[in-house]
XYZ file of C-alpha atoms in Angstrom:
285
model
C 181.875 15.642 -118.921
C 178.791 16.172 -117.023
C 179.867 19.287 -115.643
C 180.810 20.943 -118.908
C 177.479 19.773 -120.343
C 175.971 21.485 -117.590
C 178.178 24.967 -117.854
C 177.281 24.936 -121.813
C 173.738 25.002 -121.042
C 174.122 27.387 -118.396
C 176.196 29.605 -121.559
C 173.708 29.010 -123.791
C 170.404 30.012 -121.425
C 170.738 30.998 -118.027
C 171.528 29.623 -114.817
C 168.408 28.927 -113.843
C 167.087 26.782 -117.184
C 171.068 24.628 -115.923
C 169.306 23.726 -112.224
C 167.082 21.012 -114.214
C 170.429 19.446 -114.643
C 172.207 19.813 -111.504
C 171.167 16.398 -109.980
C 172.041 14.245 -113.352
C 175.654 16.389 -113.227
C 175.854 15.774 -109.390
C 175.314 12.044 -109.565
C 178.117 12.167 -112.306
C 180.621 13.879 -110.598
C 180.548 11.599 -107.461
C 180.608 8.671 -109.782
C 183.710 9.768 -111.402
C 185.126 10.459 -108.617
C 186.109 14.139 -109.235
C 187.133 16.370 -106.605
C 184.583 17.812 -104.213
C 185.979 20.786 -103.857
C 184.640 24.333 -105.349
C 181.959 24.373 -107.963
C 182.662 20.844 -108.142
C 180.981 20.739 -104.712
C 178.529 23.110 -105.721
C 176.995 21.241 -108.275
C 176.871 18.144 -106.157
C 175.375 20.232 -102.722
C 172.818 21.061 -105.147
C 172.176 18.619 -107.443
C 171.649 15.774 -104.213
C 169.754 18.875 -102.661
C 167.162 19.164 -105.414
C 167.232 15.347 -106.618
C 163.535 14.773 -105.630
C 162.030 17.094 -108.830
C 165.237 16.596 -111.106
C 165.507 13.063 -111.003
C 165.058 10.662 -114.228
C 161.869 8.604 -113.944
C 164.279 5.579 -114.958
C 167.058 5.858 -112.064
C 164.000 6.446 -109.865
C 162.542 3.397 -110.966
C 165.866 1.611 -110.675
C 166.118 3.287 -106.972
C 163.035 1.964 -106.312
C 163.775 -1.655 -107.547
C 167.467 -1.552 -105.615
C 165.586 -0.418 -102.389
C 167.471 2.283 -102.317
C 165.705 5.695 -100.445
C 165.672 9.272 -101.617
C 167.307 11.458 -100.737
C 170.484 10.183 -102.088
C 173.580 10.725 -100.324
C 177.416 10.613 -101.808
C 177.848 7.722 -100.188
C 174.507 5.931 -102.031
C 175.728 7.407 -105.423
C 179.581 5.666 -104.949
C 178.783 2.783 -103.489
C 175.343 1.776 -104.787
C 173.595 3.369 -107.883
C 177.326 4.222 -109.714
C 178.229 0.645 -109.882
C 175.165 -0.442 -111.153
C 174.723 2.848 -113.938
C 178.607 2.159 -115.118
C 178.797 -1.718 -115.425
C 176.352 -1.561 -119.020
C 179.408 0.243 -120.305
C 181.853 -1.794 -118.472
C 179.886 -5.025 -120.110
C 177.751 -4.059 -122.717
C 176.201 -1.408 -124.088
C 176.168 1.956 -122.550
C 173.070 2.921 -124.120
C 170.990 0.790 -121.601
C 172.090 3.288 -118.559
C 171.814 6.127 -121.364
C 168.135 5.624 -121.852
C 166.843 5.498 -118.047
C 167.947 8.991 -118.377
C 165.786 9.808 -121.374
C 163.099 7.598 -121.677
C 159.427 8.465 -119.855
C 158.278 5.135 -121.388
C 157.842 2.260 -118.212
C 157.995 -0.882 -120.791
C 161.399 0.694 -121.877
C 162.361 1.500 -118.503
C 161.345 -1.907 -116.844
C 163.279 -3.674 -119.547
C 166.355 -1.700 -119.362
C 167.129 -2.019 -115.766
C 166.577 -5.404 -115.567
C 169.119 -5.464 -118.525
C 171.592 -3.131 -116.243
C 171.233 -5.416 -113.560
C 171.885 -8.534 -115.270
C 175.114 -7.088 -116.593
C 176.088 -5.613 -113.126
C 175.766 -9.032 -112.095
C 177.901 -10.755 -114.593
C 180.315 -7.586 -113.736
C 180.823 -8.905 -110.011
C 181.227 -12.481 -111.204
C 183.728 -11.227 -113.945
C 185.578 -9.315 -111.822
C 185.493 -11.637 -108.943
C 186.819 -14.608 -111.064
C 189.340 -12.491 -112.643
C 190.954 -11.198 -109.209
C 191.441 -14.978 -108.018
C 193.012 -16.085 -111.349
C 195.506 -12.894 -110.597
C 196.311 -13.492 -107.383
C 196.952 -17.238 -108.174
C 199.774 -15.807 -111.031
C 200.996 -13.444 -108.195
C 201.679 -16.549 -105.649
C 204.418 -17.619 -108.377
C 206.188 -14.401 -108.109
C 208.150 -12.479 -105.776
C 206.213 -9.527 -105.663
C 208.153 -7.867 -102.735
C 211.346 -7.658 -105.551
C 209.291 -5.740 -107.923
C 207.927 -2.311 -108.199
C 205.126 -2.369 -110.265
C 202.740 -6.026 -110.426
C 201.746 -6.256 -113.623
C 199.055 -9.221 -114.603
C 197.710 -10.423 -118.595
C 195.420 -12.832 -119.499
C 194.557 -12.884 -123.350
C 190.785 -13.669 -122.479
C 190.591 -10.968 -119.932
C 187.501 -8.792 -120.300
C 188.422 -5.418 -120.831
C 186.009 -3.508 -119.117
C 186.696 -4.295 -115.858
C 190.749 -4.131 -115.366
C 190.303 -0.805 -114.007
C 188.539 -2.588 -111.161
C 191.155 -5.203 -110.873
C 193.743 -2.944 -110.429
C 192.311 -1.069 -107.385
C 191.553 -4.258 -105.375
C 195.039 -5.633 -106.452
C 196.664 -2.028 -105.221
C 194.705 -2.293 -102.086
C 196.135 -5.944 -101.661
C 199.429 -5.508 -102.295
C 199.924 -2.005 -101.384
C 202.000 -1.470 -104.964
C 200.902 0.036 -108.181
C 199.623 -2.375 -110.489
C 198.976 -3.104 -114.084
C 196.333 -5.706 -115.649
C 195.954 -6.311 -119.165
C 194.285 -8.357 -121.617
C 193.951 -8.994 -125.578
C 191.904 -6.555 -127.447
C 191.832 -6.527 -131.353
C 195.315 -7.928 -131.774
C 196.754 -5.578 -128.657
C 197.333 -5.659 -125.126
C 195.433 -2.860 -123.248
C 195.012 -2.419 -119.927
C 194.435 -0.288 -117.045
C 197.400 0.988 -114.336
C 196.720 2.314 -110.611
C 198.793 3.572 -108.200
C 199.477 4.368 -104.800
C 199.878 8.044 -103.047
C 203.773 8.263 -103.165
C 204.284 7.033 -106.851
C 203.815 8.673 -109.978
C 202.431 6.636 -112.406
C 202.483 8.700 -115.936
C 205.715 9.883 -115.037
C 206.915 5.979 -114.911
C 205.105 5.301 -118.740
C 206.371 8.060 -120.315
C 209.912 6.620 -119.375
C 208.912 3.790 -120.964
C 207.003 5.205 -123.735
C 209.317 4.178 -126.593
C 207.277 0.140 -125.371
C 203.680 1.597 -126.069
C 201.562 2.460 -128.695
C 199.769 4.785 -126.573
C 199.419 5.628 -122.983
C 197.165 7.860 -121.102
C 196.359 9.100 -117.608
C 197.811 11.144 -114.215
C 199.633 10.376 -111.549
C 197.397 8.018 -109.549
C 195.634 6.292 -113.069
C 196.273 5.400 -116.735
C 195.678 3.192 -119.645
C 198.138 1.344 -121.969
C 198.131 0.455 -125.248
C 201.226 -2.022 -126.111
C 202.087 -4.960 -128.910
C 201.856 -8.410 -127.505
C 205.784 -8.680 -128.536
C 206.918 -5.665 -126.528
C 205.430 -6.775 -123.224
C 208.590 -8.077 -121.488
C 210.581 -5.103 -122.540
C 207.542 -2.891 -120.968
C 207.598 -5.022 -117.850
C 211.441 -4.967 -117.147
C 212.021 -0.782 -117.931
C 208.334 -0.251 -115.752
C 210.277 -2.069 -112.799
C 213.566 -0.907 -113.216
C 212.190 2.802 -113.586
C 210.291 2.611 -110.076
C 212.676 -0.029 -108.206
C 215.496 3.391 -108.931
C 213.387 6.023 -108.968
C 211.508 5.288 -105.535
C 212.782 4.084 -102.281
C 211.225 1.269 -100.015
C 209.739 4.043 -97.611
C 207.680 4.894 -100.620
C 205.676 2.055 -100.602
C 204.758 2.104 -96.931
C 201.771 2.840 -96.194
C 200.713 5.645 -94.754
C 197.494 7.109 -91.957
C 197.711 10.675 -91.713
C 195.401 12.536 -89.389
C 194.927 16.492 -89.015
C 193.875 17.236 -85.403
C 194.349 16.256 -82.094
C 190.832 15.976 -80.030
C 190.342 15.605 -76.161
C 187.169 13.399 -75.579
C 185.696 15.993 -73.886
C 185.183 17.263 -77.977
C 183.605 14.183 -78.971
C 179.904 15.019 -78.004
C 176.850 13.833 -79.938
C 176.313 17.719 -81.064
C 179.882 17.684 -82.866
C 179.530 13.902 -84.557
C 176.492 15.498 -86.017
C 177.470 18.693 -86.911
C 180.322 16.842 -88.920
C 177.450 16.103 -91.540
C 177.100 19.659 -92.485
C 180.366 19.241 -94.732
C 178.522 16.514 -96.720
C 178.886 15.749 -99.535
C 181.929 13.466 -99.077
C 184.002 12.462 -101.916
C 187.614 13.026 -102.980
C 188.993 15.795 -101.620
C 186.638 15.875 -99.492
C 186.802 12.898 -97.480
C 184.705 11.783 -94.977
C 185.423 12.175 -91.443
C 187.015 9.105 -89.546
């Protein structure tokens, strides 16, 4: 969304009057986790390159009060200002992250991050209590017989399922499906793993949902509280015959074959100059 925000302004002015924007757009794109590959990467290269006149004076400010150092990397945007910017909308209200863009007034600012950071922090501690109660319905079940885990808890909070699903995928090493009770309806959030196709698996199973959305690695459901066990036994049934077991294995792949004599202290550096690292791109192991 970022980067078509940035491409309209760059329609409706010039490229130039778009740079402004570039670092707000690259910070976006890493967070969402969009691929790092062609203008995609542009904007990012640039945007991180430029940050130090183009950033907010409110997510410098929070930087500053995360002791985080400029320049940013990727790596700082994923795994420590994103979290923090996307848990008001995970908790709250999204208009707290919204205004450290905006606002140039330091009262405003001071009291909005502090109000981001509470909310990250009750974010952790929701999602942290919400794994264990998960895991302790998934020691009652014979999860090696099934081929999707799926999870509910009526009291749930919403905003964070995505999360749970990842760390429940990365536990299990099978796609997975956690919902919870929203305004008489069970929505949740569904992740995957590389060999599986998750949309393909809903929309077998559509004629259970009252809407569904997504790819093949992530998606969102919609269902009535009454359909759930129907959803639960075609979501199984449709992988468990679709798939085989050497689907769910997983897998390291690796693309070259180095002699130590390679590995010198010139190439680990020179290994930087494909930054930034994201999807698609991924770093270098």
């Amino acid at each position: 969304g970022a980067g078509v925000a940035l491409k309209v302004v760059q329609a409706l002015t010039c490229i130039e009057e778009s740079y402004k924007y570039l670092t707000i757009a690259a910070i976006a794109t890493v967070a969402d986790i969009v691929p790092l590959v062609d203008e995609n990467r542009l904007i990012t290269y640039y945007g991180i390159k430029q940050q130090v006149g183009n950033m907010p004076m409110g997510l410098m400010r929070l930087l500053k009060k995360l002791r985080i150092d400029m320049p940013l990397t990727s790596a700082d945007i994923s795994f420590k200002l994103a979290p923090k910017i996307n848990a008001t909308g995970r908790m709250g209200d999204p208009n707290i992250a919204f205004r450290l863009y905006i606002s140039e007034d330091s009262k405003e600012i001071n009291k909005n991050i502090e109000s981001l950071l509470l909310l990250n922090d009750k974010r952790v501690l929701e999602t942290n209590h919400i794994v264990e109660q998960a895991v302790a319905i998934l020691d009652n079940v014979n999860t090696s017989k099934q081929g999707v885990i799926i999870v509910k808890d009526d009291n749930w909070e919403s905003g964070v399922l995505g999360i749970i699903c990842s760390k429940l995928v990365d536990m299990y090493n099978k796609p997975a499906c956690v919902l919870s009770m929203v305004d008489g309806e069970l929505k949740g959030s569904l992740r995957s793993i590389p060999n599986i196709n998750i949309f393909e698996a809903l929309t077998s199973v559509k004629d259970t949902l009252v809407q569904y959305g997504g790819h093949n690695q992530a998606a969102g459901v919609t269902l009535k509280k009454e359909n759930y066990s129907k959803f639960v036994k075609e979501l199984n049934e449709y992988i468990l015959s679709h798939y085989k077991q050497d689907d769910f294995l997983l897998e390291r792949k690796y693309d070259l074959d180095l002699s130590k004599s390679v590995l010198t202290e010139k190439f680990v550096k020179e290994l930087f100059l494909l930054e930034p690292f994201g999807l698609a791109n991924e770093k270098p192991c």
